[in-house]
Amino acid sequence: MFNEPALLVIAHGSRDPRHAATVHALVERVRATRPGLRVETGFLDFNLPSVRGVLESLAAEGVRDVVALPLLLTRAFHAKADIPAVLREAPPALRIRQAEVLGPSPLLLSALERRLYEAGLRPADRSSTGVVLASAGSTDPEAIAVIADIAREWRHTGWCAVRPAFASASLPRTEDAVRELRALGCARVAVAPYVIAPGRLPDRIARGAAGADDLAGVLGPAPEVARLLLRRYDEASLPARIAVGA
């Protein structure tokens, strides 16, 4: 009988207690969406349990297959270097597959719109509203290009305009994008944080949104995000299922 691989959600971690609380709320929604799936959470830094500690516990319990899923929206340094390095130090009894990062995905656009509507926007406001797609930022050119592509794609769904912005490492900043949308003549300006959980950089986004009309909440435990985690899990675990069933 096939045993599904355990799902290990790997979060960055933060000194801000809101970060871990939000990650745990998202993981609980994943568990509720798929009862019976073993889902664990590990943090790269600041919070416990650590990724290494969770992997050691799973191996000690006799688990053999694990899908390690980076709780990241873009494929930047953490996905390319930090997480693979930690996984290479896992107990040798474990067979680990690293899933793809969450973004880009139409489900994330749906989650962004959910948060905008929760902040007070209505579907009828789309054509007169400019949106700032505000991400944490990165020095990785691939990650920056992905954010720009998402903004262009989102613009074609009916918004007055969509502009990318970054809380660190890259430009423009959120406040600059807000001013640009005002100058374009958008009747309303909204800021949509393209981040999973609260923390220092999301707080910087919020400060930059002071001149906007609406500030959406972080993606957090949105149902679309939970479904996307399971989709990435299924994509990564399929080869293991085929191998066991062969």
mmCIF file of N, CA and C in Angstrom, residues 9-104:
data_model
loop_
_atom_site.group_PDB
_atom_site.id
_atom_site.type_symbol
_atom_site.label_atom_id
_atom_site.label_comp_id
_atom_site.label_asym_id
_atom_site.label_seq_id
_atom_site.Cartn_x
_atom_site.Cartn_y
_atom_site.Cartn_z
ATOM 1 N N VAL A 9 6.581 22.005 5.369
ATOM 2 C CA VAL A 9 6.512 23.396 4.920
ATOM 3 C C VAL A 9 7.676 24.146 5.552
ATOM 4 N N ILE A 10 8.522 24.730 4.712
ATOM 5 C CA ILE A 10 9.719 25.421 5.198
ATOM 6 C C ILE A 10 9.512 26.924 5.106
ATOM 7 N N ALA A 11 9.451 27.566 6.272
ATOM 8 C CA ALA A 11 9.283 29.015 6.345
ATOM 9 C C ALA A 11 10.602 29.669 6.725
ATOM 10 N N HIS A 12 10.722 30.944 6.390
ATOM 11 C CA HIS A 12 11.974 31.645 6.685
ATOM 12 C C HIS A 12 12.159 31.832 8.180
ATOM 13 N N GLY A 13 11.114 32.271 8.864
ATOM 14 C CA GLY A 13 11.220 32.587 10.275
ATOM 15 C C GLY A 13 11.445 34.083 10.492
ATOM 16 N N SER A 14 11.098 34.564 11.680
ATOM 17 C CA SER A 14 11.206 35.986 11.978
ATOM 18 C C SER A 14 11.195 36.198 13.475
ATOM 19 N N ARG A 15 11.805 37.302 13.921
ATOM 20 C CA ARG A 15 11.710 37.686 15.329
ATOM 21 C C ARG A 15 10.308 38.180 15.669
ATOM 22 N N ASP A 16 9.550 38.565 14.647
ATOM 23 C CA ASP A 16 8.193 39.066 14.843
ATOM 24 C C ASP A 16 7.265 37.877 15.096
ATOM 25 N N PRO A 17 6.635 37.805 16.254
ATOM 26 C CA PRO A 17 5.792 36.631 16.563
ATOM 27 C C PRO A 17 4.601 36.474 15.628
ATOM 28 N N ARG A 18 4.199 37.552 14.942
ATOM 29 C CA ARG A 18 3.091 37.437 14.006
ATOM 30 C C ARG A 18 3.441 36.526 12.835
ATOM 31 N N HIS A 19 4.720 36.460 12.501
ATOM 32 C CA HIS A 19 5.156 35.648 11.358
ATOM 33 C C HIS A 19 4.850 34.169 11.602
ATOM 34 N N ALA A 20 5.368 33.638 12.708
ATOM 35 C CA ALA A 20 5.159 32.213 12.995
ATOM 36 C C ALA A 20 3.686 31.907 13.185
ATOM 37 N N ALA A 21 2.955 32.809 13.838
ATOM 38 C CA ALA A 21 1.523 32.581 14.058
ATOM 39 C C ALA A 21 0.783 32.463 12.733
ATOM 40 N N THR A 22 1.152 33.301 11.765
ATOM 41 C CA THR A 22 0.502 33.264 10.448
ATOM 42 C C THR A 22 0.870 31.996 9.689
ATOM 43 N N VAL A 23 2.137 31.608 9.760
ATOM 44 C CA VAL A 23 2.566 30.366 9.105
ATOM 45 C C VAL A 23 1.803 29.171 9.677
ATOM 46 N N HIS A 24 1.690 29.113 10.989
ATOM 47 C CA HIS A 24 0.975 27.992 11.610
ATOM 48 C C HIS A 24 -0.505 27.997 11.218
ATOM 49 N N ALA A 25 -1.097 29.188 11.102
ATOM 50 C CA ALA A 25 -2.505 29.260 10.682
ATOM 51 C C ALA A 25 -2.673 28.736 9.257
ATOM 52 N N LEU A 26 -1.729 29.047 8.388
ATOM 53 C CA LEU A 26 -1.780 28.542 7.016
ATOM 54 C C LEU A 26 -1.635 27.023 6.996
ATOM 55 N N VAL A 27 -0.699 26.505 7.763
ATOM 56 C CA VAL A 27 -0.490 25.056 7.802
ATOM 57 C C VAL A 27 -1.724 24.344 8.356
ATOM 58 N N GLU A 28 -2.379 24.943 9.331
ATOM 59 C CA GLU A 28 -3.612 24.351 9.850
ATOM 60 C C GLU A 28 -4.694 24.299 8.780
ATOM 61 N N ARG A 29 -4.752 25.327 7.944
ATOM 62 C CA ARG A 29 -5.733 25.300 6.852
ATOM 63 C C ARG A 29 -5.385 24.196 5.855
ATOM 64 N N VAL A 30 -4.097 23.991 5.599
ATOM 65 C CA VAL A 30 -3.681 22.896 4.710
ATOM 66 C C VAL A 30 -4.125 21.557 5.291
ATOM 67 N N ARG A 31 -3.902 21.369 6.575
ATOM 68 C CA ARG A 31 -4.315 20.110 7.223
ATOM 69 C C ARG A 31 -5.828 19.917 7.118
ATOM 70 N N ALA A 32 -6.570 20.998 7.318
ATOM 71 C CA ALA A 32 -8.031 20.894 7.259
ATOM 72 C C ALA A 32 -8.507 20.608 5.844
ATOM 73 N N THR A 33 -7.760 21.110 4.857
ATOM 74 C CA THR A 33 -8.131 20.902 3.454
ATOM 75 C C THR A 33 -7.889 19.460 3.026
ATOM 76 N N ARG A 34 -6.843 18.853 3.578
ATOM 77 C CA ARG A 34 -6.550 17.458 3.232
ATOM 78 C C ARG A 34 -6.312 16.643 4.503
ATOM 79 N N PRO A 35 -7.364 16.227 5.154
ATOM 80 C CA PRO A 35 -7.202 15.424 6.371
ATOM 81 C C PRO A 35 -6.456 14.121 6.067
ATOM 82 N N GLY A 36 -5.605 13.737 6.975
ATOM 83 C CA GLY A 36 -4.856 12.492 6.797
ATOM 84 C C GLY A 36 -3.459 12.701 6.277
ATOM 85 N N LEU A 37 -3.194 13.848 5.670
ATOM 86 C CA LEU A 37 -1.844 14.126 5.188
ATOM 87 C C LEU A 37 -0.986 14.605 6.355
ATOM 88 N N ARG A 38 0.177 14.030 6.495
ATOM 89 C CA ARG A 38 1.117 14.462 7.536
ATOM 90 C C ARG A 38 1.750 15.778 7.086
ATOM 91 N N VAL A 39 1.502 16.845 7.824
ATOM 92 C CA VAL A 39 2.028 18.165 7.485
ATOM 93 C C VAL A 39 2.784 18.713 8.683
ATOM 94 N N GLU A 40 4.048 19.062 8.469
ATOM 95 C CA GLU A 40 4.879 19.635 9.519
ATOM 96 C C GLU A 40 5.414 20.995 9.057
ATOM 97 N N THR A 41 5.843 21.790 10.022
ATOM 98 C CA THR A 41 6.408 23.105 9.742
ATOM 99 C C THR A 41 7.811 23.192 10.319
ATOM 100 N N GLY A 42 8.746 23.712 9.520
ATOM 101 C CA GLY A 42 10.103 23.953 9.998
ATOM 102 C C GLY A 42 10.551 25.342 9.581
ATOM 103 N N PHE A 43 11.386 25.968 10.399
ATOM 104 C CA PHE A 43 11.848 27.324 10.128
ATOM 105 C C PHE A 43 13.352 27.333 9.874
ATOM 106 N N LEU A 44 13.764 28.181 8.945
ATOM 107 C CA LEU A 44 15.186 28.314 8.637
ATOM 108 C C LEU A 44 15.927 29.076 9.727
ATOM 109 N N ASP A 45 15.235 30.027 10.357
ATOM 110 C CA ASP A 45 15.908 30.885 11.328
ATOM 111 C C ASP A 45 14.889 31.439 12.319
ATOM 112 N N PHE A 46 15.360 31.866 13.474
ATOM 113 C CA PHE A 46 14.608 32.615 14.485
ATOM 114 C C PHE A 46 13.560 31.800 15.243
ATOM 115 N N ASN A 47 12.868 30.893 14.585
ATOM 116 C CA ASN A 47 11.758 30.174 15.223
ATOM 117 C C ASN A 47 12.032 28.679 15.305
ATOM 118 N N LEU A 48 11.333 28.036 16.205
ATOM 119 C CA LEU A 48 11.370 26.580 16.338
ATOM 120 C C LEU A 48 9.999 26.021 15.988
ATOM 121 N N PRO A 49 9.983 24.769 15.476
ATOM 122 C CA PRO A 49 11.119 23.865 15.274
ATOM 123 C C PRO A 49 11.935 24.241 14.035
ATOM 124 N N SER A 50 13.199 23.916 14.087
ATOM 125 C CA SER A 50 14.060 24.131 12.924
ATOM 126 C C SER A 50 13.788 23.056 11.881
ATOM 127 N N VAL A 51 14.153 23.349 10.649
ATOM 128 C CA VAL A 51 13.998 22.366 9.570
ATOM 129 C C VAL A 51 14.776 21.097 9.910
ATOM 130 N N ARG A 52 15.994 21.274 10.373
ATOM 131 C CA ARG A 52 16.826 20.113 10.708
ATOM 132 C C ARG A 52 16.184 19.281 11.808
ATOM 133 N N GLY A 53 15.641 19.939 12.832
ATOM 134 C CA GLY A 53 15.013 19.211 13.923
ATOM 135 C C GLY A 53 13.799 18.420 13.473
ATOM 136 N N VAL A 54 12.992 18.998 12.604
ATOM 137 C CA VAL A 54 11.808 18.283 12.104
ATOM 138 C C VAL A 54 12.228 17.068 11.284
ATOM 139 N N LEU A 55 13.223 17.234 10.435
ATOM 140 C CA LEU A 55 13.679 16.108 9.615
ATOM 141 C C LEU A 55 14.216 14.974 10.486
ATOM 142 N N GLU A 56 14.948 15.313 11.529
ATOM 143 C CA GLU A 56 15.472 14.280 12.416
ATOM 144 C C GLU A 56 14.332 13.557 13.138
ATOM 145 N N SER A 57 13.302 14.300 13.539
ATOM 146 C CA SER A 57 12.159 13.684 14.210
ATOM 147 C C SER A 57 11.401 12.756 13.272
ATOM 148 N N LEU A 58 11.211 13.192 12.026
ATOM 149 C CA LEU A 58 10.512 12.349 11.056
ATOM 150 C C LEU A 58 11.275 11.050 10.816
ATOM 151 N N ALA A 59 12.593 11.161 10.653
ATOM 152 C CA ALA A 59 13.399 9.965 10.425
ATOM 153 C C ALA A 59 13.324 9.019 11.618
ATOM 154 N N ALA A 60 13.344 9.587 12.838
ATOM 155 C CA ALA A 60 13.285 8.752 14.044
ATOM 156 C C ALA A 60 11.951 8.028 14.164
ATOM 157 N N GLU A 61 10.888 8.617 13.591
ATOM 158 C CA GLU A 61 9.566 7.979 13.638
ATOM 159 C C GLU A 61 9.387 6.928 12.549
ATOM 160 N N GLY A 62 10.361 6.815 11.652
ATOM 161 C CA GLY A 62 10.256 5.830 10.590
ATOM 162 C C GLY A 62 9.719 6.371 9.283
ATOM 163 N N VAL A 63 9.477 7.668 9.206
ATOM 164 C CA VAL A 63 9.058 8.270 7.929
ATOM 165 C C VAL A 63 10.217 8.147 6.945
ATOM 166 N N ARG A 64 9.912 7.860 5.700
ATOM 167 C CA ARG A 64 10.971 7.703 4.704
ATOM 168 C C ARG A 64 10.879 8.699 3.547
ATOM 169 N N ASP A 65 9.682 9.140 3.209
ATOM 170 C CA ASP A 65 9.517 10.060 2.079
ATOM 171 C C ASP A 65 8.970 11.398 2.563
ATOM 172 N N VAL A 66 9.622 12.467 2.120
ATOM 173 C CA VAL A 66 9.251 13.814 2.529
ATOM 174 C C VAL A 66 9.265 14.730 1.308
ATOM 175 N N VAL A 67 8.243 15.555 1.192
ATOM 176 C CA VAL A 67 8.248 16.658 0.237
ATOM 177 C C VAL A 67 8.515 17.928 1.030
ATOM 178 N N ALA A 68 9.629 18.580 0.715
ATOM 179 C CA ALA A 68 10.003 19.829 1.377
ATOM 180 C C ALA A 68 9.530 20.983 0.510
ATOM 181 N N LEU A 69 8.619 21.782 1.052
ATOM 182 C CA LEU A 69 7.982 22.830 0.262
ATOM 183 C C LEU A 69 8.392 24.207 0.780
ATOM 184 N N PRO A 70 9.162 24.961 0.004
ATOM 185 C CA PRO A 70 9.562 26.304 0.434
ATOM 186 C C PRO A 70 8.349 27.239 0.463
ATOM 187 N N LEU A 71 8.110 27.874 1.599
ATOM 188 C CA LEU A 71 7.019 28.831 1.716
ATOM 189 C C LEU A 71 7.523 30.177 1.184
ATOM 190 N N LEU A 72 7.766 30.183 -0.112
ATOM 191 C CA LEU A 72 8.352 31.340 -0.794
ATOM 192 C C LEU A 72 7.544 31.645 -2.045
ATOM 193 N N LEU A 73 7.479 32.923 -2.391
ATOM 194 C CA LEU A 73 6.694 33.333 -3.550
ATOM 195 C C LEU A 73 7.520 33.433 -4.816
ATOM 196 N N THR A 74 8.833 33.559 -4.675
ATOM 197 C CA THR A 74 9.717 33.615 -5.842
ATOM 198 C C THR A 74 10.908 32.689 -5.606
ATOM 199 N N ARG A 75 11.518 32.297 -6.698
ATOM 200 C CA ARG A 75 12.676 31.412 -6.623
ATOM 201 C C ARG A 75 13.943 32.260 -6.550
ATOM 202 N N ALA A 76 14.334 32.623 -5.332
ATOM 203 C CA ALA A 76 15.519 33.446 -5.126
ATOM 204 C C ALA A 76 16.517 32.679 -4.251
ATOM 205 N N PHE A 77 17.338 33.403 -3.491
ATOM 206 C CA PHE A 77 18.471 32.786 -2.807
ATOM 207 C C PHE A 77 18.049 31.671 -1.853
ATOM 208 N N HIS A 78 17.002 31.891 -1.076
ATOM 209 C CA HIS A 78 16.612 30.869 -0.090
ATOM 210 C C HIS A 78 16.228 29.561 -0.778
ATOM 211 N N ALA A 79 15.503 29.655 -1.890
ATOM 212 C CA ALA A 79 15.086 28.442 -2.598
ATOM 213 C C ALA A 79 16.245 27.788 -3.340
ATOM 214 N N LYS A 80 17.182 28.606 -3.820
ATOM 215 C CA LYS A 80 18.279 28.082 -4.631
ATOM 216 C C LYS A 80 19.467 27.604 -3.800
ATOM 217 N N ALA A 81 19.658 28.173 -2.615
ATOM 218 C CA ALA A 81 20.870 27.872 -1.849
ATOM 219 C C ALA A 81 20.573 27.415 -0.418
ATOM 220 N N ASP A 82 19.887 28.245 0.362
ATOM 221 C CA ASP A 82 19.705 27.937 1.789
ATOM 222 C C ASP A 82 18.966 26.632 2.023
ATOM 223 N N ILE A 83 17.824 26.482 1.375
ATOM 224 C CA ILE A 83 17.015 25.287 1.618
ATOM 225 C C ILE A 83 17.702 24.022 1.110
ATOM 226 N N PRO A 84 18.249 23.991 -0.120
ATOM 227 C CA PRO A 84 18.975 22.787 -0.541
ATOM 228 C C PRO A 84 20.118 22.428 0.401
ATOM 229 N N ALA A 85 20.810 23.432 0.957
ATOM 230 C CA ALA A 85 21.919 23.148 1.867
ATOM 231 C C ALA A 85 21.419 22.459 3.135
ATOM 232 N N VAL A 86 20.300 22.929 3.677
ATOM 233 C CA VAL A 86 19.735 22.298 4.876
ATOM 234 C C VAL A 86 19.263 20.882 4.567
ATOM 235 N N LEU A 87 18.639 20.700 3.423
ATOM 236 C CA LEU A 87 18.116 19.372 3.073
ATOM 237 C C LEU A 87 19.238 18.368 2.834
ATOM 238 N N ARG A 88 20.388 18.841 2.358
ATOM 239 C CA ARG A 88 21.520 17.926 2.160
ATOM 240 C C ARG A 88 22.036 17.362 3.477
ATOM 241 N N GLU A 89 21.732 18.036 4.582
ATOM 242 C CA GLU A 89 22.197 17.575 5.896
ATOM 243 C C GLU A 89 21.162 16.701 6.608
ATOM 244 N N ALA A 90 20.092 16.351 5.895
ATOM 245 C CA ALA A 90 19.035 15.540 6.498
ATOM 246 C C ALA A 90 19.526 14.123 6.756
ATOM 247 N N PRO A 91 18.875 13.405 7.670
ATOM 248 C CA PRO A 91 19.243 12.000 7.912
ATOM 249 C C PRO A 91 19.201 11.193 6.605
ATOM 250 N N PRO A 92 20.178 10.347 6.388
ATOM 251 C CA PRO A 92 20.260 9.626 5.106
ATOM 252 C C PRO A 92 19.085 8.682 4.850
ATOM 253 N N ALA A 93 18.355 8.315 5.880
ATOM 254 C CA ALA A 93 17.211 7.415 5.682
ATOM 255 C C ALA A 93 16.060 8.096 4.952
ATOM 256 N N LEU A 94 16.059 9.409 4.915
ATOM 257 C CA LEU A 94 14.955 10.138 4.295
ATOM 258 C C LEU A 94 15.187 10.338 2.798
ATOM 259 N N ARG A 95 14.124 10.134 2.043
ATOM 260 C CA ARG A 95 14.116 10.483 0.610
ATOM 261 C C ARG A 95 13.336 11.798 0.495
ATOM 262 N N ILE A 96 14.024 12.853 0.111
ATOM 263 C CA ILE A 96 13.427 14.188 0.140
ATOM 264 C C ILE A 96 13.347 14.757 -1.266
ATOM 265 N N ARG A 97 12.183 15.267 -1.593
ATOM 266 C CA ARG A 97 11.990 15.999 -2.847
ATOM 267 C C ARG A 97 11.650 17.440 -2.497
ATOM 268 N N GLN A 98 12.370 18.375 -3.100
ATOM 269 C CA GLN A 98 12.072 19.781 -2.871
ATOM 270 C C GLN A 98 11.050 20.251 -3.882
ATOM 271 N N ALA A 99 9.915 20.722 -3.394
ATOM 272 C CA ALA A 99 8.862 21.225 -4.273
ATOM 273 C C ALA A 99 9.236 22.604 -4.819
ATOM 274 N N GLU A 100 8.528 23.013 -5.842
ATOM 275 C CA GLU A 100 8.730 24.352 -6.397
ATOM 276 C C GLU A 100 8.172 25.400 -5.444
ATOM 277 N N VAL A 101 8.690 26.615 -5.562
ATOM 278 C CA VAL A 101 8.142 27.729 -4.787
ATOM 279 C C VAL A 101 6.704 27.984 -5.233
ATOM 280 N N LEU A 102 5.990 28.786 -4.478
ATOM 281 C CA LEU A 102 4.565 28.959 -4.731
ATOM 282 C C LEU A 102 4.270 29.754 -6.005
ATOM 283 N N GLY A 103 5.045 30.802 -6.237
ATOM 284 C CA GLY A 103 4.718 31.662 -7.369
ATOM 285 C C GLY A 103 5.562 31.403 -8.589
ATOM 286 N N PRO A 104 5.084 31.911 -9.714
ATOM 287 C CA PRO A 104 3.791 32.579 -9.904
ATOM 288 C C PRO A 104 2.658 31.560 -10.065
#
